[in-house]
Coordinates of C-alpha atoms in Angstrom, one line a residue:
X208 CA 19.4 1.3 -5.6
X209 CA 20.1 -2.3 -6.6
X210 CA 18.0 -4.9 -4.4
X211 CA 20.7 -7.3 -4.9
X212 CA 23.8 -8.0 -1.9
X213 CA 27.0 -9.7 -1.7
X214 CA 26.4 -13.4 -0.7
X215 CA 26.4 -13.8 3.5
X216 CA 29.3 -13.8 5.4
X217 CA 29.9 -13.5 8.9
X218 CA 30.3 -10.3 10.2
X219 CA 33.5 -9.0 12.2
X220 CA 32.4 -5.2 12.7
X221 CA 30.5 -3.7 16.2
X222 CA 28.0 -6.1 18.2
X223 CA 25.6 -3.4 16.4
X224 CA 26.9 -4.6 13.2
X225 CA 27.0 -8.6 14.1
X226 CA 23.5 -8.4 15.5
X227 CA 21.8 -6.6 12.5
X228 CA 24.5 -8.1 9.8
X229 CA 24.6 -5.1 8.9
X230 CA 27.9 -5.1 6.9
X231 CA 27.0 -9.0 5.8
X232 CA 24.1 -7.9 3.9
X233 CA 26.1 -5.4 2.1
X234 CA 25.2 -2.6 4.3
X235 CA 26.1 0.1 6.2
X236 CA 25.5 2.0 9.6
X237 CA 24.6 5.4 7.9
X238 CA 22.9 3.6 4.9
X239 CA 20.1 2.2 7.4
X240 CA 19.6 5.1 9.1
X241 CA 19.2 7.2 6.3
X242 CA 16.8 4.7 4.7
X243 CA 14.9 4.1 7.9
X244 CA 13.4 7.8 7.7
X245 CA 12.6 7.4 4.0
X246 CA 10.4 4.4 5.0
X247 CA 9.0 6.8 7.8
X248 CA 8.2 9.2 4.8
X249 CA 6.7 6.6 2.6
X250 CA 4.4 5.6 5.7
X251 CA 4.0 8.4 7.5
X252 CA 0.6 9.2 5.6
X253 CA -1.3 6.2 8.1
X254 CA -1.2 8.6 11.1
X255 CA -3.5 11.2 8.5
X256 CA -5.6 8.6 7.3
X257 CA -6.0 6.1 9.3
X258 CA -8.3 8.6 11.7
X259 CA -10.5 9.4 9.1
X260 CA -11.2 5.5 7.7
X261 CA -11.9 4.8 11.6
X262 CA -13.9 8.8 12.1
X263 CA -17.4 7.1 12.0
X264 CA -19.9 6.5 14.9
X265 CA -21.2 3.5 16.1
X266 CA -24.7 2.6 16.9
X267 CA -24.1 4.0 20.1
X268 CA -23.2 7.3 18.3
X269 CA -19.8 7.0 20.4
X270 CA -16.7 8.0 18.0
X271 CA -12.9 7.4 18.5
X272 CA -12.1 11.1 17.7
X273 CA -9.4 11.9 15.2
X274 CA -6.9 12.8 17.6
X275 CA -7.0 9.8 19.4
X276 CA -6.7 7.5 16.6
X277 CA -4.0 9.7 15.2
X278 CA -1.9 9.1 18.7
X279 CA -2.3 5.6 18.9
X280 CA -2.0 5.1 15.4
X281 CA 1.8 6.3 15.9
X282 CA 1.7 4.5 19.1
X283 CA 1.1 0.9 17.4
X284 CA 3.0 1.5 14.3
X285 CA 6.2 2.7 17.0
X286 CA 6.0 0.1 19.1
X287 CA 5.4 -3.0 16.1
X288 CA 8.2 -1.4 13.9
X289 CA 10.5 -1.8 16.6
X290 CA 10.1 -5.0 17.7
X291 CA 9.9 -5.9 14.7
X292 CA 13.5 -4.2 13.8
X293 CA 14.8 -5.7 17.1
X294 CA 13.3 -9.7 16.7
X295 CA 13.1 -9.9 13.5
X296 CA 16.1 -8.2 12.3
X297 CA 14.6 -7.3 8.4
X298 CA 13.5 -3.9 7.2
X299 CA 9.7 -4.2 7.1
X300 CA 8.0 -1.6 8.5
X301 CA 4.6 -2.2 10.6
X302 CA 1.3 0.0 10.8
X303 CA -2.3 0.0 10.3
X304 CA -3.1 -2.5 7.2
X305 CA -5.0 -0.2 5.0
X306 CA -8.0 -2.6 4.0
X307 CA -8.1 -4.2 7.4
X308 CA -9.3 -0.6 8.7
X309 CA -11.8 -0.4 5.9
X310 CA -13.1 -3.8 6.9
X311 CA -13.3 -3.0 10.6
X312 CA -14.8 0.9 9.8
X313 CA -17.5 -0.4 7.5
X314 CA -18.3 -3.9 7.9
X315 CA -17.8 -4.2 11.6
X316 CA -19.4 -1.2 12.5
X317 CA -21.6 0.7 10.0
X318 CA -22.8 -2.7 8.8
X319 CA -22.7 -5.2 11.4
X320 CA -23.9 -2.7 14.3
X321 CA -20.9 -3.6 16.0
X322 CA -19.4 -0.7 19.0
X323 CA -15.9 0.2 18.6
X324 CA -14.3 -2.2 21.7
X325 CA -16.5 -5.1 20.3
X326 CA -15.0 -4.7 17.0
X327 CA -11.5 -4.2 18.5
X328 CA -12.4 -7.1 20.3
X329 CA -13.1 -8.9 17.1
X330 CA -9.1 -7.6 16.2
X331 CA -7.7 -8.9 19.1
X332 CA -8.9 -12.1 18.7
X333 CA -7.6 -12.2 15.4
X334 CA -4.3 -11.8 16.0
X335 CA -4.2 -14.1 18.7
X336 CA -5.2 -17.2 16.4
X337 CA -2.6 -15.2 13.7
X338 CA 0.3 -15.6 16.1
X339 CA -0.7 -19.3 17.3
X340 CA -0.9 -20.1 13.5
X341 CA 2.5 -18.4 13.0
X342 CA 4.3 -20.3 16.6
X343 CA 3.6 -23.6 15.7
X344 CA 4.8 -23.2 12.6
X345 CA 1.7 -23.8 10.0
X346 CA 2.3 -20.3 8.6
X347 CA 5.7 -20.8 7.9
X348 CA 5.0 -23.7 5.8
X349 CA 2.3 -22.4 3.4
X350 CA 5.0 -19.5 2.7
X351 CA 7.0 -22.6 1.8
X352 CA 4.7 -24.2 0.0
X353 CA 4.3 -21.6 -2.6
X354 CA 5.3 -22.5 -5.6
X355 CA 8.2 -20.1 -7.4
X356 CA 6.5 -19.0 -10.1
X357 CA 3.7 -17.9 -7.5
X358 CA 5.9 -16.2 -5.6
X359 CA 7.9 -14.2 -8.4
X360 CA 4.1 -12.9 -9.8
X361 CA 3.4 -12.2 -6.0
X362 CA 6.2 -10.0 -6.0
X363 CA 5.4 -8.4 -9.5
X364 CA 1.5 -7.9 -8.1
X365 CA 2.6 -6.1 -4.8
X366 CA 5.1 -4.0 -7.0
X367 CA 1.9 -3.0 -9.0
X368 CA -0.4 -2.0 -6.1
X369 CA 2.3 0.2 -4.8
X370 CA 2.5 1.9 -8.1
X371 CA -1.4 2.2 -7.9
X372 CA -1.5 3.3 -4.3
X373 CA 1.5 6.2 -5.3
X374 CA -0.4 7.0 -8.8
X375 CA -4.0 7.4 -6.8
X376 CA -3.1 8.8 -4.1
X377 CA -0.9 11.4 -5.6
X378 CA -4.3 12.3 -8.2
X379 CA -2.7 11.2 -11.1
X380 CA -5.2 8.4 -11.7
X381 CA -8.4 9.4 -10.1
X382 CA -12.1 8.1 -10.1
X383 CA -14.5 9.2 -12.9
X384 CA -17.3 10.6 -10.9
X385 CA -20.6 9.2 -11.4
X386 CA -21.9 12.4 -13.5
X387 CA -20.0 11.4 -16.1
X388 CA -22.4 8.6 -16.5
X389 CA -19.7 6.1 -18.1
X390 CA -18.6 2.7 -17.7
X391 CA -15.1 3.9 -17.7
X392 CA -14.2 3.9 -13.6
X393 CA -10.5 5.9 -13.8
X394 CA -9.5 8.6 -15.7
X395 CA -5.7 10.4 -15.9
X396 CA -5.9 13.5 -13.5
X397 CA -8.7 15.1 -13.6
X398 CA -11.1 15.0 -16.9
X399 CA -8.0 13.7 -18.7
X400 CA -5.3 15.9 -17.7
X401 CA -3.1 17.3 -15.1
X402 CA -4.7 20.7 -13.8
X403 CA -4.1 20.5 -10.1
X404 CA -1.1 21.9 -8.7
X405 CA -0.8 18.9 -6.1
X406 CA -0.6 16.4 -9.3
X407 CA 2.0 18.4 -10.8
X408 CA 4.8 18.3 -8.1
X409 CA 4.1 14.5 -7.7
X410 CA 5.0 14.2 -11.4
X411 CA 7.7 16.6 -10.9
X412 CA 9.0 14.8 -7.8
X413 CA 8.7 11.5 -10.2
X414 CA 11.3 12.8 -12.6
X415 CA 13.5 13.9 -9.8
X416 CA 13.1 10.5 -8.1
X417 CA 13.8 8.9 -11.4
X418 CA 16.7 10.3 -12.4
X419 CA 18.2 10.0 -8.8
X420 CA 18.1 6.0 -9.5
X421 CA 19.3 6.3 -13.0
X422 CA 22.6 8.2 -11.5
X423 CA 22.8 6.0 -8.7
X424 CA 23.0 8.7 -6.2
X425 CA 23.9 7.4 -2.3
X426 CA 20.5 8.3 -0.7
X427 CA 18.5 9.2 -3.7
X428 CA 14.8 8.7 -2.6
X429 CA 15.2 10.5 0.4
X430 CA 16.8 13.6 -1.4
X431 CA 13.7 13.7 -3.8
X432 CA 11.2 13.2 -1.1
X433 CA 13.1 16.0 0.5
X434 CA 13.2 18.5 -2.7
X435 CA 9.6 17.5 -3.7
X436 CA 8.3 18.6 -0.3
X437 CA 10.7 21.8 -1.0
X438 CA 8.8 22.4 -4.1
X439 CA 5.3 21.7 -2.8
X440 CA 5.9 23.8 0.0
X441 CA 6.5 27.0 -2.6
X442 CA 3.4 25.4 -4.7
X443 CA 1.5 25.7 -2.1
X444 CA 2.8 29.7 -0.9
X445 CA 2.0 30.6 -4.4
X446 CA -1.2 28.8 -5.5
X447 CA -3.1 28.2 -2.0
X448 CA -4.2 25.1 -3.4
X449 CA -5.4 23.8 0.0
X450 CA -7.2 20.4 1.0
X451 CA -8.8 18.3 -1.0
X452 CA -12.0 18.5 1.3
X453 CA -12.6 22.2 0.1
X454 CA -11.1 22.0 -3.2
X455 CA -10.8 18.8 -5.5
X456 CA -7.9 19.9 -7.0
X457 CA -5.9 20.4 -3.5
X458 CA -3.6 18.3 -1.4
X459 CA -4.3 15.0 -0.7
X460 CA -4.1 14.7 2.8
X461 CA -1.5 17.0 3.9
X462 CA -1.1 20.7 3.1
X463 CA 2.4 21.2 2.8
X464 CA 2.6 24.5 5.0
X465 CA 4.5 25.5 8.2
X466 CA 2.6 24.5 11.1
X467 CA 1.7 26.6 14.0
X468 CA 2.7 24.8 16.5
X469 CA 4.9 21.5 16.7
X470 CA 2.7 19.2 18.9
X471 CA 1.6 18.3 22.2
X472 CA 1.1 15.7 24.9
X473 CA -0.7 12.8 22.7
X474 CA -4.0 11.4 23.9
X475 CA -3.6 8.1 24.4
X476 CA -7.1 6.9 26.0
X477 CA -7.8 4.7 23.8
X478 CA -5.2 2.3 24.9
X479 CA -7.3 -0.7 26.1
X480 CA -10.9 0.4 25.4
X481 CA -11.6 -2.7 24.0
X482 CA -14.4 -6.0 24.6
X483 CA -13.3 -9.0 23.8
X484 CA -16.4 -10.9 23.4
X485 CA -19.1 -8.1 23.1
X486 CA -19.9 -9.2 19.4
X487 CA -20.6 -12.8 20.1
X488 CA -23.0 -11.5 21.6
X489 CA -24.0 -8.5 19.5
X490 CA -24.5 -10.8 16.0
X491 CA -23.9 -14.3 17.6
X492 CA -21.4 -16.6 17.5
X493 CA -22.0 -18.0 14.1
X494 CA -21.7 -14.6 12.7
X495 CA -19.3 -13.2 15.0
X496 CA -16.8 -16.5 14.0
X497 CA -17.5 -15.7 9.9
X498 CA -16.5 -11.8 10.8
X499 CA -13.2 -13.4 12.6
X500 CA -12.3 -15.8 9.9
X501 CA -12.7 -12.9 7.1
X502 CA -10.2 -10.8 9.1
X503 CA -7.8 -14.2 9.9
X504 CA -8.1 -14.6 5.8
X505 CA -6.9 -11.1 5.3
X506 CA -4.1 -10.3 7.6
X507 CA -2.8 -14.1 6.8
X508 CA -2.2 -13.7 3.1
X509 CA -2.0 -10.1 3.0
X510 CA 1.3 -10.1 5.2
X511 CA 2.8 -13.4 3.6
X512 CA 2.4 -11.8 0.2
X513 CA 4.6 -8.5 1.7
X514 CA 6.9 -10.5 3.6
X515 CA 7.5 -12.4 -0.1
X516 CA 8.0 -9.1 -2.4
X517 CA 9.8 -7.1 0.0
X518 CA 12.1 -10.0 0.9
X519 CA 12.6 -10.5 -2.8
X520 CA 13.5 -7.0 -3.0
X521 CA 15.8 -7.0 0.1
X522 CA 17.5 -10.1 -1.6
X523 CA 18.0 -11.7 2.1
X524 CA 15.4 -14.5 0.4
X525 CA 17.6 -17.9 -0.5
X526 CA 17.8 -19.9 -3.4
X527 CA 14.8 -22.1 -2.0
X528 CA 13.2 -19.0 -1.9
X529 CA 13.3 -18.9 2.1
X530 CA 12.9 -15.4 4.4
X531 CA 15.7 -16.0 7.3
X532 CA 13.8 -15.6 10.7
X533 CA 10.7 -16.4 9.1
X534 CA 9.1 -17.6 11.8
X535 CA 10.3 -15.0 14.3
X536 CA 9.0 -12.4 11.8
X537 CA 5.3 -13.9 11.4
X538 CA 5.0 -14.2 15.2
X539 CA 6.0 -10.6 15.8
X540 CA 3.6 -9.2 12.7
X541 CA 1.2 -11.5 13.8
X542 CA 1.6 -9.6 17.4
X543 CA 0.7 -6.2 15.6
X544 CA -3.3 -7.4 15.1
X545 CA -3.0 -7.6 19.0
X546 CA -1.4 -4.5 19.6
X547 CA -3.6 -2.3 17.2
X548 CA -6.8 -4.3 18.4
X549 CA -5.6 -3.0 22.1
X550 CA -5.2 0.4 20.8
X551 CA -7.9 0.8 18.7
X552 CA -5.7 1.2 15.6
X553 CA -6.8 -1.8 14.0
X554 CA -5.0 -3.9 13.1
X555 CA -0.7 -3.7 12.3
X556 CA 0.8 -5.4 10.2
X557 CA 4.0 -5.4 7.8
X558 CA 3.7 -2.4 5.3
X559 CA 4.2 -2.8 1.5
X560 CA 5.9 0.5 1.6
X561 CA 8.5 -0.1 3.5
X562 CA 9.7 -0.8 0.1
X563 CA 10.8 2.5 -0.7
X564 CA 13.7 2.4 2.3
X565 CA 14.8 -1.1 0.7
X566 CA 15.4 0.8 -2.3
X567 CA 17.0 3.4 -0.5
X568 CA 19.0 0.6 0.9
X569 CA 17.7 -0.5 3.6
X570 CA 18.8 -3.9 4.2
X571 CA 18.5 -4.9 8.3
X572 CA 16.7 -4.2 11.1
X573 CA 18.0 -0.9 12.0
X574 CA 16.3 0.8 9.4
X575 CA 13.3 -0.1 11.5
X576 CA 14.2 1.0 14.8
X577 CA 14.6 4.3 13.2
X578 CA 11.1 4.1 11.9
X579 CA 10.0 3.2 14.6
X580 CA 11.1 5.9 16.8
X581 CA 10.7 8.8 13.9
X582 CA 6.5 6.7 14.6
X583 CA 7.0 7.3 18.3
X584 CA 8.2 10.6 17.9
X585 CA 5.1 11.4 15.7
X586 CA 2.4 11.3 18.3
X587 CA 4.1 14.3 20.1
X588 CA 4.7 16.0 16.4
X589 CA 2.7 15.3 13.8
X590 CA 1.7 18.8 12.9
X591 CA 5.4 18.7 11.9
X592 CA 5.9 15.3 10.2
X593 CA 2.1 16.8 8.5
X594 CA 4.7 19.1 6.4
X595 CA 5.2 16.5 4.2
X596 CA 2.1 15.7 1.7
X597 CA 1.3 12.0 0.0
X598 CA 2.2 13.6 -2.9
X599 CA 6.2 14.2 -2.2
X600 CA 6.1 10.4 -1.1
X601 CA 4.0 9.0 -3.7
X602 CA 6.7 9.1 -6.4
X603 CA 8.9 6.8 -4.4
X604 CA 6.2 4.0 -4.4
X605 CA 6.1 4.6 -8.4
X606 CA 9.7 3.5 -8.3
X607 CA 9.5 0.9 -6.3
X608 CA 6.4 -0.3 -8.3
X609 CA 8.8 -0.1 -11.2
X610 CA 11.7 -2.0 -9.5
X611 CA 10.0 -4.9 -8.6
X612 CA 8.4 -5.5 -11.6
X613 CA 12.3 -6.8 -12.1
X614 CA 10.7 -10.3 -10.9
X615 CA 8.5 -11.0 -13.8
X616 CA 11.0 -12.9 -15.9
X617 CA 11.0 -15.4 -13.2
X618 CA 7.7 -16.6 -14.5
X619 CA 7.4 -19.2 -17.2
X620 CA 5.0 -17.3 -19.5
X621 CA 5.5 -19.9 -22.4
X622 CA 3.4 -23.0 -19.4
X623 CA -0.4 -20.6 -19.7
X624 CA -1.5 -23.5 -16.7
X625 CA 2.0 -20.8 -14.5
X626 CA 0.9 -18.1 -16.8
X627 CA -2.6 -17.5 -16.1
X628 CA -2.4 -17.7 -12.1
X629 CA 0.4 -15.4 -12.3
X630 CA -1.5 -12.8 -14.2
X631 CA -4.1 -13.0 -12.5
X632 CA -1.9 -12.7 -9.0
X633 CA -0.1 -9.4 -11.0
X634 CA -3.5 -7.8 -12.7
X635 CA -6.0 -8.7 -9.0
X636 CA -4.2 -6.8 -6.2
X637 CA -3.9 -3.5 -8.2
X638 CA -7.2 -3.3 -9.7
X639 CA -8.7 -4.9 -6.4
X640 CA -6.8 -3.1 -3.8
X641 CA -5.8 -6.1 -2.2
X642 CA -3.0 -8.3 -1.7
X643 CA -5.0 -11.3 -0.4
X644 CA -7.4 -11.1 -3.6
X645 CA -4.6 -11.8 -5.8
X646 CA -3.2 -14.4 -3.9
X647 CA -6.5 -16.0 -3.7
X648 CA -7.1 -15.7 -6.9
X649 CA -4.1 -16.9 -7.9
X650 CA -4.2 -19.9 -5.6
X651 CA -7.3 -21.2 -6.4
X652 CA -6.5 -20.5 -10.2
X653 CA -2.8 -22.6 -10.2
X654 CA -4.9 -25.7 -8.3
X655 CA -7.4 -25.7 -11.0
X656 CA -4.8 -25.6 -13.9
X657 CA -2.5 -27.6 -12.4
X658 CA -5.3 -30.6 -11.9
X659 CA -6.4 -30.4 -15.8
X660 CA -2.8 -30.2 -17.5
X661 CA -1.9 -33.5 -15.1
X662 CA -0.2 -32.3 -12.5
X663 CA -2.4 -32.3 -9.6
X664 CA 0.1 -34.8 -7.2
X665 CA 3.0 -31.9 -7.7
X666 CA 0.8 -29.4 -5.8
X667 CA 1.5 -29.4 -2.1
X668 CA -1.1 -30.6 -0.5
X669 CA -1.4 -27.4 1.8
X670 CA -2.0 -25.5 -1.4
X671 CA -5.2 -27.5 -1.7
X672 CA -6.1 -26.6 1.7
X673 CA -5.8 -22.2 1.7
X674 CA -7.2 -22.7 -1.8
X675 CA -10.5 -23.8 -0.4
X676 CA -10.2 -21.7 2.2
X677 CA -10.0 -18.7 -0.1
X678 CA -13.3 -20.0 -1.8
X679 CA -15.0 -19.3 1.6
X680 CA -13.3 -16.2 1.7
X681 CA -14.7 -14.9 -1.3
X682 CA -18.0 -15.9 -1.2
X683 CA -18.0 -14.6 2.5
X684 CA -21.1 -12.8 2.8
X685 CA -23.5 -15.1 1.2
X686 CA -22.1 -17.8 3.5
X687 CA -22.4 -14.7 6.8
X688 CA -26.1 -14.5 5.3
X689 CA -27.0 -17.8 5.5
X690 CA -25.7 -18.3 9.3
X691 CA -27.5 -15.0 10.4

């Protein structure tokens, strides 16, 4: 379960093993394959969710349709996990960025008036500019530019939001509803305790998760996302808890029953429906370039701040705080915004749970080619893969969250001008749902210290440059306002 590896060597094992340094990364065949389906598992909830964040209609009244977005949901994330796996040779699993979706669903197209093709349009151009960013090499050297301090409370802050993600999706922190008429905006469970069944086997399947990694045991995380689905399954014969759509206290997403039938023939008509300048347009080109530039922003920072905890994690990251193949892996991530704009997925990009295969060992690449065709597999049977609920897989992110708070004593807490950024990097992405908040936040927080305590000529000059970029970013709509 450690996230540290014997120092590199050169591999003398299969071509399989010399082209994934499999065994120089401390690895091993059965290791990454094993932890290639818990990372499924951990991510597998996107192909469930993702059609409901993108279920609206557009002005037209045209909708994607849940099935669709459900195919090529699994399509994208297949297809980006592999080639990712394959070029980039790291364990980072690829779907739809959770956020991005939000942003595309609501702003795009609720607000904006956008149709679905104009904003996958909107997408596409996005990651085009992403990948032109990442080929000649300007992305690659604002990862470099981060400071360490910045990075280590990067890590910490992405180790946090998966904890919040696993703790909120499983119910066990939940939203005070509005009734209650308090300031307060989360509660524990449900009016302060834990009296829904779904809740219950995610704390059960914590405890089993937990002691797995205190005992070490080869393959741990998968065997508790295994028995915890065991256990909710019988939950669920006994109590009939159901969905959370009828019943509050019910599954999250998935009911963990035997399905009816296994699958079919995916419906993959989406692939394509998309107009690549329809919005210029729709809003004009000022407005259409602010929309582009939010969504640059996001998938920029949200992915550098991933590729930073979960190579931290992996321990492939050197002592100069490098990512090998870095700028391989940005141009194929940056590829996913192209794929999922194509597909209407929305945009893919690298997935901050791919962090519980990592801790299930994952180490390589070929953890990712077996995601990625467990994600292929998935749009012929997801009734099956639906067996499994968010709450069997939510304790995982818990543990990682937990793990990688391992970083924090990397951070000079004693300096408050490292201290306060850092924080603010940690306590943002959590409480903001977002990675690129904190590292915004953070950004623009360690420039500002760092010019009143004197040191303003040790900050790399690019540092300067994303920090008033973020500004923008953050005062986004005012600024769309005033060129509408």
């Amino acid at each position: 379960m450690a996230t540290t590896r014997a120092p590199h060597t050169q591999s003398t094992g299969s071509a399989l093993d010399r082209y994934f340094q499999i065994s120089s990364r401390g690895s091993s065949v059965g290791t990454e394959l094993r932890a290639g389906v818990v990372t499924f598992f951990a991510m597998a909830y996107i192909i469930i969710l993702n059609p409901l964040i993108l279920s609206g209609a557009d002005h037209t009244g045209a909708t994607l349709g849940l099935n669709r977005v459900a195919a090529v949901t699994a399509l994208a994330a297949g297809v980006m996990t592999l080639a990712f796996g394959i070029f980039a040779r790291h364990p980072f699993g690829i779907a739809t960025g959770l956020g991005i979706n939000t942003l595309v669903g609501v702003t795009f197209v609720a607000t904006e008036g956008l149709t679905w093709p104009e904003a996958m349009g909107l997408v596409v151009i996005d990651g085009v500019i992403i990948v032109l960013l990442a080929v000649t090499g300007f992305r690659e050297a604002v990862f470099n530019a981060i400071p360490a301090s910045l990075k280590a409370a990067i890590s910490v802050g992405i180790g946090m939001f998966i904890a919040m993600i696993g703790l909120v999706d499983a119910g066990f922190v939940r939203r005070v509803p509005d009734a209650a008429h308090t300031t307060v905006p989360v509660q524990l469970g449900s009016a302060g305790s834990i009296n829904a069944w779904p809740t219950f086997v995610f704390v059960v399947g914590l405890l089993i998760c937990g002691v797995m990694v205190v005992k070490q045991v080869r393959g741990g995380l998968f065997l508790g996302i295994v028995l915890t689905t065991i256990i909710a399954i019988v939950v669920e014969a006994v109590t009939h808890a159901g969905s959370s759509a009828d019943n509050p206290a019910g599954w999250n997403l998935a009911v963990p029953t035997v399905p009816d039938s296994l699958g079919g023939m995916p419906d993959l008509s989406l692939v394509g429906a998309v107009d690549l300048f329809g919005a210029f347009s729709r809003v004009g080109f000022l407005s259409a370039v602010m929309l582009i530039f939010t969504l640059v922003l996001a998938n920029f920072f949200d992915a550098m701040g991933t590729f930073t905890g979960l190579g931290k994690q992996t321990g492939v990251i050197d002592k100069d705080g490098k990512l090998p193949n870095l700028r391989t892996s940005l141009v194929v991530e940056g590829a996913g915004a192209i794929v999922g704009g194509a597909v209407s997925s929305s945009s893919n990009t690298v997935y901050v749970d791919s962090a519980a295969g990592i801790a299930d060992g994952a180490r390589t690449g070929l953890a990712n080619v077996v995601t990625g065709l467990l994600f292929l597999a998935a749009m012929f049977f997801t009734p099956l893969y639906s067996i499994v609920p968010i709450e069997a897989a939510a304790p995982v992110l818990v543990i990682v969250g937990a793990l990688m708070m391992a970083q924090i004593k990397d951070i000079d807490f004693s300096d408050f001008s490292i201290a306060l950024p850092a924080f603010l990097t940690i306590a943002v992405m959590p409480f903001t749902y977002s990675i690129a908040n904190g590292i915004g936040v953070g950004f623009v927080t360690y420039v500002v210290m760092a010019l009143f305590a004197g040191r303003g000529r040790t900050v790399h000059p690019l540092l300067y440059i994303v920090a008033a970029l973020f500004l923008v970013y953050f005062a986004a709509e005012p600024v769309m306002n005033l060129v509408q």
